[in-house]
PDB file of C-alpha atoms in Angstrom:
ATOM      1  CA  MET U 983      59.072 -23.274  92.694  1.00 73.00           C
ATOM      2  CA  ASN U 984      61.001 -20.173  92.730  1.00 81.00           C
ATOM      3  CA  PRO U 985      60.717 -17.239  90.621  1.00 78.00           C
ATOM      4  CA  VAL U 986      63.093 -17.517  87.305  1.00 79.00           C
ATOM      5  CA  ALA U 987      60.755 -21.768  87.158  1.00 84.00           C
ATOM      6  CA  ARG U 988      58.057 -20.115  86.582  1.00 84.00           C
ATOM      7  CA  ALA U 989      58.654 -17.275  84.249  1.00 83.00           C
ATOM      8  CA  VAL U 990      60.544 -20.267  81.489  1.00 87.00           C
ATOM      9  CA  LEU U 991      57.584 -21.919  82.538  1.00 91.00           C
ATOM     10  CA  LEU U 992      55.280 -19.814  81.850  1.00 89.00           C
ATOM     11  CA  ILE U 993      56.938 -18.764  78.593  1.00 89.00           C
ATOM     12  CA  VAL U 994      57.073 -22.030  77.117  1.00 93.00           C
ATOM     13  CA  PHE U 995      53.194 -22.738  77.533  1.00 95.00           C
ATOM     14  CA  ASP U 996      52.580 -19.050  76.421  1.00 93.00           C
ATOM     15  CA  LEU U 997      54.956 -19.927  73.643  1.00 94.00           C
ATOM     16  CA  ALA U 998      53.494 -23.357  73.065  1.00 95.00           C
ATOM     17  CA  ALA U 999      50.379 -22.541  73.373  1.00 96.00           C
ATOM     18  CA  MET U1000      49.959 -19.635  70.575  1.00 95.00           C
ATOM     19  CA  LEU U1001      51.907 -22.246  68.754  1.00 96.00           C
ATOM     20  CA  VAL U1002      48.848 -24.654  68.527  1.00 97.00           C
ATOM     21  CA  LEU U1003      46.272 -22.424  68.716  1.00 96.00           C
ATOM     22  CA  LEU U1004      48.569 -21.174  64.581  1.00 95.00           C
ATOM     23  CA  LEU U1005      49.488 -23.957  63.293  1.00 96.00           C
ATOM     24  CA  PHE U1006      44.995 -24.926  63.696  1.00 96.00           C
ATOM     25  CA  LEU U1007      44.691 -21.677  62.480  1.00 96.00           C
ATOM     26  CA  THR U1008      46.589 -22.076  59.723  1.00 95.00           C
ATOM     27  CA  TYR U1009      45.195 -25.823  58.401  1.00 96.00           C
ATOM     28  CA  ARG U1010      41.257 -23.899  58.771  1.00 95.00           C
ATOM     29  CA  GLY U1011      43.082 -21.659  55.692  1.00 95.00           C
ATOM     30  CA  MET U1012      42.737 -18.635  58.763  1.00 95.00           C
ATOM     31  CA  SER U1013      46.651 -17.441  60.071  1.00 94.00           C
ATOM     32  CA  HIS U1014      45.619 -13.746  59.202  1.00 95.00           C
ATOM     33  CA  ILE U1015      42.562 -14.053  61.313  1.00 95.00           C
ATOM     34  CA  PHE U1016      45.243 -14.929  64.377  1.00 94.00           C
ATOM     35  CA  LEU U1017      47.862 -12.469  63.702  1.00 94.00           C
ATOM     36  CA  LEU U1018      45.146  -9.570  63.080  1.00 96.00           C
ATOM     37  CA  VAL U1019      43.424 -10.565  66.345  1.00 96.00           C
ATOM     38  CA  ALA U1020      46.828 -10.660  68.491  1.00 94.00           C
ATOM     39  CA  GLY U1021      48.353  -7.771  67.440  1.00 95.00           C
ATOM     40  CA  ILE U1022      45.760  -5.464  68.031  1.00 96.00           C
ATOM     41  CA  PHE U1023      45.854  -7.570  71.130  1.00 95.00           C
ATOM     42  CA  PHE U1024      49.516  -7.229  71.683  1.00 93.00           C
ATOM     43  CA  PHE U1025      49.080  -3.774  70.355  1.00 95.00           C
ATOM     44  CA  CYS U1026      46.601  -2.953  72.865  1.00 95.00           C
ATOM     45  CA  ILE U1027      48.172  -4.289  76.405  1.00 94.00           C
ATOM     46  CA  THR U1028      51.317  -2.679  75.461  1.00 91.00           C
ATOM     47  CA  ILE U1029      50.412   1.256  74.177  1.00 92.00           C
ATOM     48  CA  TYR U1030      48.102   0.749  78.209  1.00 92.00           C
ATOM     49  CA  ASP U1031      51.420  -0.309  80.122  1.00 88.00           C
ATOM     50  CA  ASN U1032      53.773   2.198  78.426  1.00 86.00           C
ATOM     51  CA  ARG U1033      50.874   5.264  80.016  1.00 87.00           C
ATOM     52  CA  THR U1034      50.753   3.197  83.031  1.00 86.00           C
ATOM     53  CA  GLY U1035      52.849   0.718  83.691  1.00 82.00           C
ATOM     54  CA  ARG U1036      50.254  -2.198  85.718  1.00 86.00           C
ATOM     55  CA  LEU U1037      51.128  -4.615  83.468  1.00 85.00           C
ATOM     56  CA  SER U1038      55.805  -4.878  83.622  1.00 81.00           C
ATOM     57  CA  ALA U1039      54.774  -4.007  87.344  1.00 82.00           C
ATOM     58  CA  LEU U1040      52.526  -6.825  88.358  1.00 84.00           C
ATOM     59  CA  PHE U1041      54.831  -9.537  85.828  1.00 80.00           C
ATOM     60  CA  ALA U1042      57.673  -8.115  88.203  1.00 77.00           C
ATOM     61  CA  LEU U1043      56.016  -8.651  90.872  1.00 81.00           C
ATOM     62  CA  MET U1044      55.224 -12.860  89.814  1.00 79.00           C
ATOM     63  CA  PHE U1045      58.410 -13.730  89.358  1.00 75.00           C
ATOM     64  CA  SER U1046      60.527 -11.382  91.828  1.00 74.00           C
ATOM     65  CA  LEU U1047      61.693  -9.348  89.210  1.00 68.00           C
ATOM     66  CA  PRO U1048      63.291  -5.419  89.739  1.00 65.00           C
ATOM     67  CA  GLY U1049      61.084  -3.348  89.033  1.00 62.00           C
ATOM     68  CA  PRO U1050      60.395  -1.589  85.835  1.00 61.00           C
ATOM     69  CA  VAL U1051      63.047   0.085  83.690  1.00 61.00           C
ATOM     70  CA  GLU U1052      62.189   3.789  83.359  1.00 64.00           C
ATOM     71  CA  LYS U1053      60.383   4.545  80.181  1.00 62.00           C
ATOM     72  CA  GLY U1054      62.737   4.615  76.739  1.00 64.00           C
ATOM     73  CA  ARG U1055      62.614   4.363  73.158  1.00 64.00           C
ATOM     74  CA  LEU U1056      62.658   0.485  73.599  1.00 66.00           C
ATOM     75  CA  ASN U1057      59.374  -0.101  75.047  1.00 74.00           C
ATOM     76  CA  TRP U1058      57.708   1.271  72.388  1.00 82.00           C
ATOM     77  CA  LEU U1059      58.951  -1.813  70.607  1.00 84.00           C
ATOM     78  CA  PRO U1060      56.144  -3.777  70.689  1.00 87.00           C
ATOM     79  CA  ALA U1061      53.913  -1.720  69.356  1.00 89.00           C
ATOM     80  CA  LEU U1062      55.963  -1.358  66.732  1.00 92.00           C
ATOM     81  CA  LEU U1063      55.666  -5.286  65.903  1.00 91.00           C
ATOM     82  CA  SER U1064      52.720  -5.639  66.609  1.00 94.00           C
ATOM     83  CA  LEU U1065      51.307  -2.523  64.370  1.00 95.00           C
ATOM     84  CA  VAL U1066      53.181  -4.561  61.460  1.00 95.00           C
ATOM     85  CA  LEU U1067      50.895  -7.563  62.648  1.00 94.00           C
ATOM     86  CA  ILE U1068      48.261  -5.856  61.750  1.00 96.00           C
ATOM     87  CA  ILE U1069      49.665  -3.893  59.268  1.00 96.00           C
ATOM     88  CA  TYR U1070      50.243  -7.315  57.199  1.00 94.00           C
ATOM     89  CA  SER U1071      47.159  -9.200  58.155  1.00 95.00           C
ATOM     90  CA  LEU U1072      44.356  -6.811  57.895  1.00 95.00           C
ATOM     91  CA  PRO U1073      44.598  -6.202  53.905  1.00 95.00           C
ATOM     92  CA  LEU U1074      44.726 -10.205  53.917  1.00 94.00           C
ATOM     93  CA  PHE U1075      41.699  -9.754  55.832  1.00 95.00           C
ATOM     94  CA  PHE U1076      40.478  -7.046  53.531  1.00 95.00           C
ATOM     95  CA  LYS U1077      40.769  -9.881  50.219  1.00 95.00           C
ATOM     96  CA  HIS U1078      40.326 -13.261  51.671  1.00 94.00           C
ATOM     97  CA  GLY U1079      38.026 -12.656  54.236  1.00 94.00           C
ATOM     98  CA  LEU U1080      37.196 -14.645  57.139  1.00 95.00           C
ATOM     99  CA  VAL U1081      38.844 -17.402  55.378  1.00 95.00           C
ATOM    100  CA  ASN U1082      41.742 -18.043  53.103  1.00 94.00           C
ATOM    101  CA  HIS U1083      41.002 -20.903  50.977  1.00 94.00           C
ATOM    102  CA  THR U1084      43.922 -21.077  48.432  1.00 94.00           C
ATOM    103  CA  GLN U1085      45.922 -21.593  52.209  1.00 94.00           C
ATOM    104  CA  ARG U1086      42.994 -23.524  53.456  1.00 95.00           C
ATOM    105  CA  VAL U1087      43.306 -26.106  49.872  1.00 96.00           C
ATOM    106  CA  SER U1088      47.719 -26.098  50.193  1.00 95.00           C
ATOM    107  CA  MET U1089      47.679 -26.674  53.861  1.00 94.00           C
ATOM    108  CA  GLN U1090      44.551 -30.104  53.295  1.00 94.00           C
ATOM    109  CA  THR U1091      46.305 -30.921  50.452  1.00 95.00           C
ATOM    110  CA  GLY U1092      50.145 -31.546  51.578  1.00 92.00           C
ATOM    111  CA  LEU U1093      51.806 -28.540  52.245  1.00 94.00           C
ATOM    112  CA  PHE U1094      50.716 -28.512  56.630  1.00 96.00           C
ATOM    113  CA  PRO U1095      53.561 -30.949  57.703  1.00 95.00           C
ATOM    114  CA  ARG U1096      56.200 -28.905  56.366  1.00 95.00           C
ATOM    115  CA  PHE U1097      55.023 -25.345  57.429  1.00 95.00           C
ATOM    116  CA  ALA U1098      54.104 -27.741  61.036  1.00 96.00           C
ATOM    117  CA  ILE U1099      58.049 -27.969  61.173  1.00 97.00           C
ATOM    118  CA  TYR U1100      59.485 -24.950  60.585  1.00 97.00           C
ATOM    119  CA  ALA U1101      56.809 -23.446  62.928  1.00 96.00           C
ATOM    120  CA  ALA U1102      57.924 -25.497  65.581  1.00 97.00           C
ATOM    121  CA  ALA U1103      61.496 -25.093  64.882  1.00 97.00           C
ATOM    122  CA  ALA U1104      61.142 -21.330  64.844  1.00 96.00           C
ATOM    123  CA  THR U1105      58.573 -20.985  68.524  1.00 95.00           C
ATOM    124  CA  SER U1106      61.477 -22.854  69.789  1.00 95.00           C
ATOM    125  CA  LEU U1107      63.836 -20.830  68.864  1.00 96.00           C
ATOM    126  CA  ILE U1108      62.250 -17.318  69.879  1.00 93.00           C
ATOM    127  CA  ALA U1109      61.423 -19.319  73.655  1.00 92.00           C
ATOM    128  CA  ALA U1110      65.692 -20.420  74.032  1.00 93.00           C
ATOM    129  CA  ILE U1111      65.966 -16.447  73.477  1.00 92.00           C
ATOM    130  CA  ALA U1112      63.744 -15.786  75.655  1.00 87.00           C
ATOM    131  CA  VAL U1113      65.263 -18.601  78.260  1.00 88.00           C
ATOM    132  CA  TYR U1114      68.496 -16.916  78.073  1.00 89.00           C
ATOM    133  CA  THR U1115      67.581 -13.485  78.391  1.00 83.00           C
ATOM    134  CA  VAL U1116      65.045 -13.975  81.930  1.00 79.00           C
ATOM    135  CA  ILE U1117      67.767 -16.886  83.227  1.00 81.00           C
ATOM    136  CA  SER U1118      71.085 -14.207  82.063  1.00 79.00           C
ATOM    137  CA  TYR U1119      69.263 -11.169  83.058  1.00 68.00           C
ATOM    138  CA  ARG U1120      67.752 -13.339  86.496  1.00 62.00           C
ATOM    139  CA  GLY U1121      72.020 -13.627  86.737  1.00 56.00           C
ATOM    140  CA  LYS U1122      72.868  -9.954  87.310  1.00 57.00           C
ATOM    141  CA  ARG U1123      70.692  -9.110  89.134  1.00 52.00           C
TER     142      ARG U1123
END
């Protein structure tokens, strides 16, 4: 399998797995826990990668991409977006604890199908943009 196809497969599988986990936790009323843990995890790996560059180099090696570009202002964008996730979900965690009962009841009494459709559509759009970015970047190389 060529490197671009492997990268596309990784992107699609990763986003689909995150969607399934988000939908499961949303149905149980714990989506804020998913956002908090994901934000902390992504923040930590982004800071680590910005300092060392090891994860970017490993990703480039796995998919035969050129080495990571020089450090710039845009490299901190994922860290800032992860920080937004943390800032958004931390007050929800303090307010509701592990389970947001209002969300749980509303999801289990009929709102879940609508939420699932919108979440799947948004995930598909994000996956399409990511795949297009990988394919178009590969073509410019």
